[in-house]
Amino acid sequence: MEFTRRETLAIGAGAAAVSLMPLQAFADQEATDAAVAEYAAGGAITDGGVELTTPEIAENGNTVPISVSAPGAASILILASGNPSPKVIEFMFGSLAGSQSASCRIRLAGTQDVIALAKMPDGSVRRGTSTVKVTIGGCGG
Amino acid sequence: MADNVKPRVRVPRSVTAGEAFEVKTLISHKMESGQRKDKDGNRIPRSIINHFSCDFNGENVMQAELQGAVSTNPYFQFDAVVQESGTMTFTWNDDDGSVYTESKDITVG
């Protein structure tokens, strides 16, 4: 394979542009996918079966109220795909849990998808996703 | 130990056996995420509550693993169900090794 002079210059310019790109400050899709895969541990992931309630618009990303419910789940993991680190919180339900649901408040760096993964006792995983629009991000300057 | 850490818990004083009731917990804690920088550009080290647990008479109701993305003054709301009277204990574990606890008596009647 031979390169013309013009092609060689174009490749060189492209490589320079890639190497100059700033370090990604926020978790990308890869980090989120890795967290999902780690949690699922090989179990099948199906959409649905998890009810994730978030506000449509959060004015302040520092306290975004969420609630999650997944009947029959052993544990629920909340991931924020657009945060510097995607993991937010994991709830593990014991024998005296009245229902497999919980509410808390989380920080979101910006507008993004919040993902709830519920692990069933048989190892399968249910997924629920919800998009939150954030006016002011919650991760400081 | 972080300053002014005060756990607050709300549970019903008496409940019906086998019927789910609501538990609300709040603990005052700054939950420094480890992502912020001070005015000189230095990263402020992470200082959060990393684990929460709720138990009743030695049996677990719920546990949570917290990360830096949980808001200041972590608040939880969840359901519990009990069959007999007893004490519900709440435990929060701080990054610095401190443990904060609170307990409430619940009567079945």
PDB file of C-alpha atoms in Angstrom:
ATOM      1  CA  MET A   1       0.000   0.000   0.000  1.00  0.00           C
ATOM      2  CA  GLU A   2       1.427   3.317  -1.030  1.00  0.00           C
ATOM      3  CA  PHE A   3       0.500   6.730   0.250  1.00  0.00           C
ATOM      4  CA  THR A   4       0.518   9.850  -1.849  1.00  0.00           C
ATOM      5  CA  ARG A   5       2.107  12.906  -0.298  1.00  0.00           C
ATOM      6  CA  ARG A   6      -1.338  14.403   0.297  1.00  0.00           C
ATOM      7  CA  GLU A   7      -2.581  11.308   2.166  1.00  0.00           C
ATOM      8  CA  THR A   8       0.528  11.145   4.317  1.00  0.00           C
ATOM      9  CA  LEU A   9       0.050  14.735   5.408  1.00  0.00           C
ATOM     10  CA  ALA A  10      -3.607  14.105   6.208  1.00  0.00           C
ATOM     11  CA  ILE A  11      -2.766  11.068   8.348  1.00  0.00           C
ATOM     12  CA  GLY A  12      -0.077  13.011  10.188  1.00  0.00           C
ATOM     13  CA  ALA A  13      -2.462  15.888  10.913  1.00  0.00           C
ATOM     14  CA  GLY A  14      -5.102  13.459  12.159  1.00  0.00           C
ATOM     15  CA  ALA A  15      -2.688  11.733  14.518  1.00  0.00           C
ATOM     16  CA  ALA A  16      -1.553  15.078  15.898  1.00  0.00           C
ATOM     17  CA  ALA A  17      -5.162  16.109  16.533  1.00  0.00           C
ATOM     18  CA  VAL A  18      -5.879  12.861  18.388  1.00  0.00           C
ATOM     19  CA  SER A  19      -2.818  13.180  20.609  1.00  0.00           C
ATOM     20  CA  LEU A  20      -3.714  16.759  21.500  1.00  0.00           C
ATOM     21  CA  MET A  21      -7.262  15.929  22.620  1.00  0.00           C
ATOM     22  CA  PRO A  22      -7.755  16.821  26.267  1.00  0.00           C
ATOM     23  CA  LEU A  23      -8.121  14.016  28.733  1.00  0.00           C
ATOM     24  CA  GLN A  24     -11.718  12.997  29.091  1.00  0.00           C
ATOM     25  CA  ALA A  25     -12.937  14.533  32.333  1.00  0.00           C
ATOM     26  CA  PHE A  26     -16.155  12.586  32.624  1.00  0.00           C
ATOM     27  CA  ALA A  27     -16.982   8.918  32.514  1.00  0.00           C
ATOM     28  CA  ASP A  28     -17.548   7.886  28.959  1.00  0.00           C
ATOM     29  CA  GLN A  29     -19.738   5.149  27.651  1.00  0.00           C
ATOM     30  CA  GLU A  30     -16.900   2.680  28.131  1.00  0.00           C
ATOM     31  CA  ALA A  31     -16.640   3.241  31.890  1.00  0.00           C
ATOM     32  CA  THR A  32     -20.402   2.917  32.233  1.00  0.00           C
ATOM     33  CA  ASP A  33     -20.455  -0.267  30.149  1.00  0.00           C
ATOM     34  CA  ALA A  34     -17.613  -1.670  32.241  1.00  0.00           C
ATOM     35  CA  ALA A  35     -19.545  -0.961  35.450  1.00  0.00           C
ATOM     36  CA  VAL A  36     -22.644  -2.591  33.977  1.00  0.00           C
ATOM     37  CA  ALA A  37     -20.671  -5.676  32.902  1.00  0.00           C
ATOM     38  CA  GLU A  38     -18.953  -5.934  36.284  1.00  0.00           C
ATOM     39  CA  TYR A  39     -22.262  -5.818  38.123  1.00  0.00           C
ATOM     40  CA  ALA A  40     -24.027  -8.243  35.767  1.00  0.00           C
ATOM     41  CA  ALA A  41     -21.108 -10.717  36.096  1.00  0.00           C
ATOM     42  CA  GLY A  42     -22.201 -12.621  33.015  1.00  0.00           C
ATOM     43  CA  GLY A  43     -25.932 -12.631  33.824  1.00  0.00           C
ATOM     44  CA  ALA A  44     -28.417 -11.814  31.079  1.00  0.00           C
ATOM     45  CA  ILE A  45     -29.513  -8.161  31.009  1.00  0.00           C
ATOM     46  CA  THR A  46     -33.087  -7.380  30.045  1.00  0.00           C
ATOM     47  CA  ASP A  47     -34.801  -4.007  29.896  1.00  0.00           C
ATOM     48  CA  GLY A  48     -37.839  -3.432  32.090  1.00  0.00           C
ATOM     49  CA  GLY A  49     -38.836  -4.721  35.504  1.00  0.00           C
ATOM     50  CA  VAL A  50     -37.182  -1.803  37.278  1.00  0.00           C
ATOM     51  CA  GLU A  51     -39.062   1.363  38.011  1.00  0.00           C
ATOM     52  CA  LEU A  52     -36.695   4.327  38.231  1.00  0.00           C
ATOM     53  CA  THR A  53     -38.299   7.624  39.142  1.00  0.00           C
ATOM     54  CA  THR A  54     -36.306  10.793  38.550  1.00  0.00           C
ATOM     55  CA  PRO A  55     -37.293  14.384  37.943  1.00  0.00           C
ATOM     56  CA  GLU A  56     -37.403  15.329  34.263  1.00  0.00           C
ATOM     57  CA  ILE A  57     -35.497  18.517  34.963  1.00  0.00           C
ATOM     58  CA  ALA A  58     -33.235  19.011  37.976  1.00  0.00           C
ATOM     59  CA  GLU A  59     -32.373  22.624  38.659  1.00  0.00           C
ATOM     60  CA  ASN A  60     -29.554  21.719  40.996  1.00  0.00           C
ATOM     61  CA  GLY A  61     -27.381  18.729  40.153  1.00  0.00           C
ATOM     62  CA  ASN A  62     -26.166  18.567  43.753  1.00  0.00           C
ATOM     63  CA  THR A  63     -29.351  16.994  45.068  1.00  0.00           C
ATOM     64  CA  VAL A  64     -31.439  15.084  42.581  1.00  0.00           C
ATOM     65  CA  PRO A  65     -34.104  12.990  44.303  1.00  0.00           C
ATOM     66  CA  ILE A  66     -34.470   9.525  42.796  1.00  0.00           C
ATOM     67  CA  SER A  67     -36.424   6.471  43.768  1.00  0.00           C
ATOM     68  CA  VAL A  68     -36.123   2.981  42.453  1.00  0.00           C
ATOM     69  CA  SER A  69     -38.276  -0.095  42.766  1.00  0.00           C
ATOM     70  CA  ALA A  70     -37.645  -3.605  41.464  1.00  0.00           C
ATOM     71  CA  PRO A  71     -39.953  -6.261  42.949  1.00  0.00           C
ATOM     72  CA  GLY A  72     -38.050  -9.414  43.838  1.00  0.00           C
ATOM     73  CA  ALA A  73     -34.570  -7.970  43.342  1.00  0.00           C
ATOM     74  CA  ALA A  74     -31.706  -8.923  45.635  1.00  0.00           C
ATOM     75  CA  SER A  75     -29.868  -5.654  45.045  1.00  0.00           C
ATOM     76  CA  ILE A  76     -30.111  -2.525  42.928  1.00  0.00           C
ATOM     77  CA  LEU A  77     -27.196  -0.503  41.531  1.00  0.00           C
ATOM     78  CA  ILE A  78     -27.610   3.096  40.371  1.00  0.00           C
ATOM     79  CA  LEU A  79     -25.235   4.390  37.686  1.00  0.00           C
ATOM     80  CA  ALA A  80     -24.883   7.932  36.373  1.00  0.00           C
ATOM     81  CA  SER A  81     -23.455   7.632  32.871  1.00  0.00           C
ATOM     82  CA  GLY A  82     -22.262  11.248  32.678  1.00  0.00           C
ATOM     83  CA  ASN A  83     -20.531  11.553  36.070  1.00  0.00           C
ATOM     84  CA  PRO A  84     -16.742  11.463  36.571  1.00  0.00           C
ATOM     85  CA  SER A  85     -17.205   7.995  38.018  1.00  0.00           C
ATOM     86  CA  PRO A  86     -20.405   6.211  37.007  1.00  0.00           C
ATOM     87  CA  LYS A  87     -21.218   4.302  40.218  1.00  0.00           C
ATOM     88  CA  VAL A  88     -23.573   6.137  42.547  1.00  0.00           C
ATOM     89  CA  ILE A  89     -25.029   3.749  45.077  1.00  0.00           C
ATOM     90  CA  GLU A  90     -25.916   0.116  45.547  1.00  0.00           C
ATOM     91  CA  PHE A  91     -28.839  -1.014  47.690  1.00  0.00           C
ATOM     92  CA  MET A  92     -28.811  -4.560  49.047  1.00  0.00           C
ATOM     93  CA  PHE A  93     -32.057  -5.828  50.485  1.00  0.00           C
ATOM     94  CA  GLY A  94     -32.160  -8.103  53.510  1.00  0.00           C
ATOM     95  CA  SER A  95     -34.743 -10.566  54.739  1.00  0.00           C
ATOM     96  CA  LEU A  96     -36.775  -7.887  56.534  1.00  0.00           C
ATOM     97  CA  ALA A  97     -37.098  -5.489  53.611  1.00  0.00           C
ATOM     98  CA  GLY A  98     -40.740  -4.530  53.191  1.00  0.00           C
ATOM     99  CA  SER A  99     -40.291  -3.990  49.466  1.00  0.00           C
ATOM    100  CA  GLN A 100     -37.388  -3.893  47.038  1.00  0.00           C
ATOM    101  CA  SER A 101     -37.512  -0.139  46.723  1.00  0.00           C
ATOM    102  CA  ALA A 102     -35.568   2.818  48.060  1.00  0.00           C
ATOM    103  CA  SER A 103     -35.212   6.553  47.620  1.00  0.00           C
ATOM    104  CA  CYS A 104     -32.216   8.817  48.024  1.00  0.00           C
ATOM    105  CA  ARG A 105     -30.626  11.956  46.647  1.00  0.00           C
ATOM    106  CA  ILE A 106     -27.725  11.912  44.222  1.00  0.00           C
ATOM    107  CA  ARG A 107     -25.316  14.261  42.463  1.00  0.00           C
ATOM    108  CA  LEU A 108     -25.326  14.606  38.693  1.00  0.00           C
ATOM    109  CA  ALA A 109     -22.571  16.426  36.800  1.00  0.00           C
ATOM    110  CA  GLY A 110     -24.848  17.392  33.923  1.00  0.00           C
ATOM    111  CA  THR A 111     -27.693  16.289  31.710  1.00  0.00           C
ATOM    112  CA  GLN A 112     -27.401  12.534  31.339  1.00  0.00           C
ATOM    113  CA  ASP A 113     -28.986   9.109  31.571  1.00  0.00           C
ATOM    114  CA  VAL A 114     -29.371   7.543  35.001  1.00  0.00           C
ATOM    115  CA  ILE A 115     -29.357   3.751  34.900  1.00  0.00           C
ATOM    116  CA  ALA A 116     -30.804   1.389  37.497  1.00  0.00           C
ATOM    117  CA  LEU A 117     -29.694  -2.222  37.421  1.00  0.00           C
ATOM    118  CA  ALA A 118     -31.558  -4.745  39.538  1.00  0.00           C
ATOM    119  CA  LYS A 119     -29.995  -8.111  40.218  1.00  0.00           C
ATOM    120  CA  MET A 120     -32.463 -10.943  40.642  1.00  0.00           C
ATOM    121  CA  PRO A 121     -31.761 -13.899  42.971  1.00  0.00           C
ATOM    122  CA  ASP A 122     -31.156 -16.111  39.874  1.00  0.00           C
ATOM    123  CA  GLY A 123     -28.343 -13.817  38.670  1.00  0.00           C
ATOM    124  CA  SER A 124     -30.221 -12.174  35.824  1.00  0.00           C
ATOM    125  CA  VAL A 125     -30.203  -8.387  35.658  1.00  0.00           C
ATOM    126  CA  ARG A 126     -33.026  -5.965  34.861  1.00  0.00           C
ATOM    127  CA  ARG A 127     -32.295  -2.502  33.566  1.00  0.00           C
ATOM    128  CA  GLY A 128     -34.220   0.749  33.777  1.00  0.00           C
ATOM    129  CA  THR A 129     -33.045   4.079  32.346  1.00  0.00           C
ATOM    130  CA  SER A 130     -34.180   7.629  32.824  1.00  0.00           C
ATOM    131  CA  THR A 131     -32.854  10.890  31.387  1.00  0.00           C
ATOM    132  CA  VAL A 132     -32.431  13.869  33.680  1.00  0.00           C
ATOM    133  CA  LYS A 133     -31.853  17.391  32.415  1.00  0.00           C
ATOM    134  CA  VAL A 134     -29.562  19.221  34.819  1.00  0.00           C
ATOM    135  CA  THR A 135     -29.437  23.010  34.859  1.00  0.00           C
ATOM    136  CA  ILE A 136     -26.476  23.415  37.232  1.00  0.00           C
ATOM    137  CA  GLY A 137     -24.044  20.517  37.504  1.00  0.00           C
ATOM    138  CA  GLY A 138     -23.238  19.010  40.885  1.00  0.00           C
ATOM    139  CA  CYS A 139     -19.548  18.212  40.781  1.00  0.00           C
ATOM    140  CA  GLY A 140     -17.929  21.521  41.650  1.00  0.00           C
ATOM    141  CA  GLY A 141     -15.459  23.511  39.580  1.00  0.00           C
TER     142      GLY A 141
ATOM    143  CA  MET B   1     -14.409  12.363  62.692  1.00  0.00           C
ATOM    144  CA  ALA B   2     -16.190  14.835  60.521  1.00  0.00           C
ATOM    145  CA  ASP B   3     -17.814  17.699  62.384  1.00  0.00           C
ATOM    146  CA  ASN B   4     -21.413  17.797  63.507  1.00  0.00           C
ATOM    147  CA  VAL B   5     -22.465  14.420  62.233  1.00  0.00           C
ATOM    148  CA  LYS B   6     -25.974  13.881  63.509  1.00  0.00           C
ATOM    149  CA  PRO B   7     -28.092  10.893  62.490  1.00  0.00           C
ATOM    150  CA  ARG B   8     -31.845  11.297  62.334  1.00  0.00           C
ATOM    151  CA  VAL B   9     -34.285   8.451  61.875  1.00  0.00           C
ATOM    152  CA  ARG B  10     -38.036   8.313  61.559  1.00  0.00           C
ATOM    153  CA  VAL B  11     -39.891   5.040  62.101  1.00  0.00           C
ATOM    154  CA  PRO B  12     -43.403   4.359  63.436  1.00  0.00           C
ATOM    155  CA  ARG B  13     -43.472   3.607  67.195  1.00  0.00           C
ATOM    156  CA  SER B  14     -45.907   0.769  66.737  1.00  0.00           C
ATOM    157  CA  VAL B  15     -46.563  -1.312  63.665  1.00  0.00           C
ATOM    158  CA  THR B  16     -48.654  -4.285  62.577  1.00  0.00           C
ATOM    159  CA  ALA B  17     -46.805  -7.603  62.300  1.00  0.00           C
ATOM    160  CA  GLY B  18     -46.087  -8.572  58.707  1.00  0.00           C
ATOM    161  CA  GLU B  19     -47.158  -5.229  57.299  1.00  0.00           C
ATOM    162  CA  ALA B  20     -44.581  -3.069  55.495  1.00  0.00           C
ATOM    163  CA  PHE B  21     -43.843   0.337  57.006  1.00  0.00           C
ATOM    164  CA  GLU B  22     -41.743   3.237  55.872  1.00  0.00           C
ATOM    165  CA  VAL B  23     -38.328   4.084  57.320  1.00  0.00           C
ATOM    166  CA  LYS B  24     -36.664   7.429  56.694  1.00  0.00           C
ATOM    167  CA  THR B  25     -33.083   8.212  57.642  1.00  0.00           C
ATOM    168  CA  LEU B  26     -30.966  11.299  57.304  1.00  0.00           C
ATOM    169  CA  ILE B  27     -27.456  11.941  58.515  1.00  0.00           C
ATOM    170  CA  SER B  28     -25.719  15.285  58.356  1.00  0.00           C
ATOM    171  CA  HIS B  29     -22.426  14.792  56.546  1.00  0.00           C
ATOM    172  CA  LYS B  30     -20.622  16.903  53.994  1.00  0.00           C
ATOM    173  CA  MET B  31     -19.939  13.953  51.653  1.00  0.00           C
ATOM    174  CA  GLU B  32     -16.840  15.476  50.063  1.00  0.00           C
ATOM    175  CA  SER B  33     -16.813  13.697  46.701  1.00  0.00           C
ATOM    176  CA  GLY B  34     -13.089  13.809  45.940  1.00  0.00           C
ATOM    177  CA  GLN B  35     -13.813  15.585  42.651  1.00  0.00           C
ATOM    178  CA  ARG B  36     -13.795  19.176  43.852  1.00  0.00           C
ATOM    179  CA  LYS B  37     -10.765  21.436  43.900  1.00  0.00           C
ATOM    180  CA  ASP B  38      -9.940  24.191  46.333  1.00  0.00           C
ATOM    181  CA  LYS B  39      -9.071  27.689  45.186  1.00  0.00           C
ATOM    182  CA  ASP B  40      -5.412  26.751  44.671  1.00  0.00           C
ATOM    183  CA  GLY B  41      -6.387  23.970  42.289  1.00  0.00           C
ATOM    184  CA  ASN B  42      -5.644  21.128  44.685  1.00  0.00           C
ATOM    185  CA  ARG B  43      -8.052  18.232  44.760  1.00  0.00           C
ATOM    186  CA  ILE B  44      -9.974  18.025  48.036  1.00  0.00           C
ATOM    187  CA  PRO B  45      -9.645  14.426  49.281  1.00  0.00           C
ATOM    188  CA  ARG B  46     -12.707  12.236  49.395  1.00  0.00           C
ATOM    189  CA  SER B  47     -14.487  12.064  52.739  1.00  0.00           C
ATOM    190  CA  ILE B  48     -17.820  10.331  52.571  1.00  0.00           C
ATOM    191  CA  ILE B  49     -19.992   7.810  54.322  1.00  0.00           C
ATOM    192  CA  ASN B  50     -19.310   4.650  52.337  1.00  0.00           C
ATOM    193  CA  HIS B  51     -21.697   2.145  53.888  1.00  0.00           C
ATOM    194  CA  PHE B  52     -25.128   2.191  55.503  1.00  0.00           C
ATOM    195  CA  SER B  53     -26.911  -0.652  57.160  1.00  0.00           C
ATOM    196  CA  CYS B  54     -30.302  -1.088  58.817  1.00  0.00           C
ATOM    197  CA  ASP B  55     -30.944  -4.133  61.003  1.00  0.00           C
ATOM    198  CA  PHE B  56     -33.761  -5.312  63.218  1.00  0.00           C
ATOM    199  CA  ASN B  57     -33.077  -7.747  66.096  1.00  0.00           C
ATOM    200  CA  GLY B  58     -29.902  -8.844  64.308  1.00  0.00           C
ATOM    201  CA  GLU B  59     -31.582  -9.451  60.960  1.00  0.00           C
ATOM    202  CA  ASN B  60     -30.755  -7.245  58.009  1.00  0.00           C
ATOM    203  CA  VAL B  61     -33.348  -4.933  56.494  1.00  0.00           C
ATOM    204  CA  MET B  62     -31.221  -3.085  53.976  1.00  0.00           C
ATOM    205  CA  GLN B  63     -27.629  -2.158  53.245  1.00  0.00           C
ATOM    206  CA  ALA B  64     -26.230   0.425  50.869  1.00  0.00           C
ATOM    207  CA  GLU B  65     -22.779   0.985  49.358  1.00  0.00           C
ATOM    208  CA  LEU B  66     -22.341   4.713  48.816  1.00  0.00           C
ATOM    209  CA  GLN B  67     -20.038   6.447  46.333  1.00  0.00           C
ATOM    210  CA  GLY B  68     -19.015  10.063  45.929  1.00  0.00           C
ATOM    211  CA  ALA B  69     -22.081  10.817  43.849  1.00  0.00           C
ATOM    212  CA  VAL B  70     -24.450  10.604  46.821  1.00  0.00           C
ATOM    213  CA  SER B  71     -25.594  14.055  47.926  1.00  0.00           C
ATOM    214  CA  THR B  72     -24.564  15.940  51.043  1.00  0.00           C
ATOM    215  CA  ASN B  73     -26.552  14.765  54.088  1.00  0.00           C
ATOM    216  CA  PRO B  74     -27.394  11.314  52.732  1.00  0.00           C
ATOM    217  CA  TYR B  75     -31.089  10.574  52.937  1.00  0.00           C
ATOM    218  CA  PHE B  76     -32.699   7.178  52.504  1.00  0.00           C
ATOM    219  CA  GLN B  77     -36.261   6.045  52.426  1.00  0.00           C
ATOM    220  CA  PHE B  78     -37.171   2.376  52.277  1.00  0.00           C
ATOM    221  CA  ASP B  79     -39.676  -0.174  53.570  1.00  0.00           C
ATOM    222  CA  ALA B  80     -39.291  -2.716  56.344  1.00  0.00           C
ATOM    223  CA  VAL B  81     -41.467  -5.479  57.684  1.00  0.00           C
ATOM    224  CA  VAL B  82     -41.201  -7.057  61.149  1.00  0.00           C
ATOM    225  CA  GLN B  83     -42.946  -9.910  62.952  1.00  0.00           C
ATOM    226  CA  GLU B  84     -42.121  -9.094  66.580  1.00  0.00           C
ATOM    227  CA  SER B  85     -41.256  -6.130  68.780  1.00  0.00           C
ATOM    228  CA  GLY B  86     -37.627  -5.148  68.980  1.00  0.00           C
ATOM    229  CA  THR B  87     -34.949  -2.628  68.228  1.00  0.00           C
ATOM    230  CA  MET B  88     -34.054  -1.306  64.826  1.00  0.00           C
ATOM    231  CA  THR B  89     -30.414  -0.257  64.567  1.00  0.00           C
ATOM    232  CA  PHE B  90     -28.907   1.997  61.947  1.00  0.00           C
ATOM    233  CA  THR B  91     -25.192   2.101  61.171  1.00  0.00           C
ATOM    234  CA  TRP B  92     -23.239   4.511  59.014  1.00  0.00           C
ATOM    235  CA  ASN B  93     -19.538   3.923  58.224  1.00  0.00           C
ATOM    236  CA  ASP B  94     -17.343   6.924  57.467  1.00  0.00           C
ATOM    237  CA  ASP B  95     -14.285   6.901  55.166  1.00  0.00           C
ATOM    238  CA  ASP B  96     -12.171   7.938  58.172  1.00  0.00           C
ATOM    239  CA  GLY B  97     -13.204   4.838  60.132  1.00  0.00           C
ATOM    240  CA  SER B  98     -15.831   6.458  62.323  1.00  0.00           C
ATOM    241  CA  VAL B  99     -19.063   4.606  62.859  1.00  0.00           C
ATOM    242  CA  TYR B 100     -22.268   6.441  63.643  1.00  0.00           C
ATOM    243  CA  THR B 101     -25.187   4.517  65.081  1.00  0.00           C
ATOM    244  CA  GLU B 102     -28.787   5.171  66.021  1.00  0.00           C
ATOM    245  CA  SER B 103     -31.454   2.816  67.318  1.00  0.00           C
ATOM    246  CA  LYS B 104     -35.238   2.925  67.633  1.00  0.00           C
ATOM    247  CA  ASP B 105     -37.596   0.645  69.510  1.00  0.00           C
ATOM    248  CA  ILE B 106     -40.536  -0.657  67.562  1.00  0.00           C
ATOM    249  CA  THR B 107     -43.550  -2.316  69.147  1.00  0.00           C
ATOM    250  CA  VAL B 108     -45.783  -4.714  67.323  1.00  0.00           C
ATOM    251  CA  GLY B 109     -49.344  -4.180  68.431  1.00  0.00           C
TER     252      GLY B 109
END
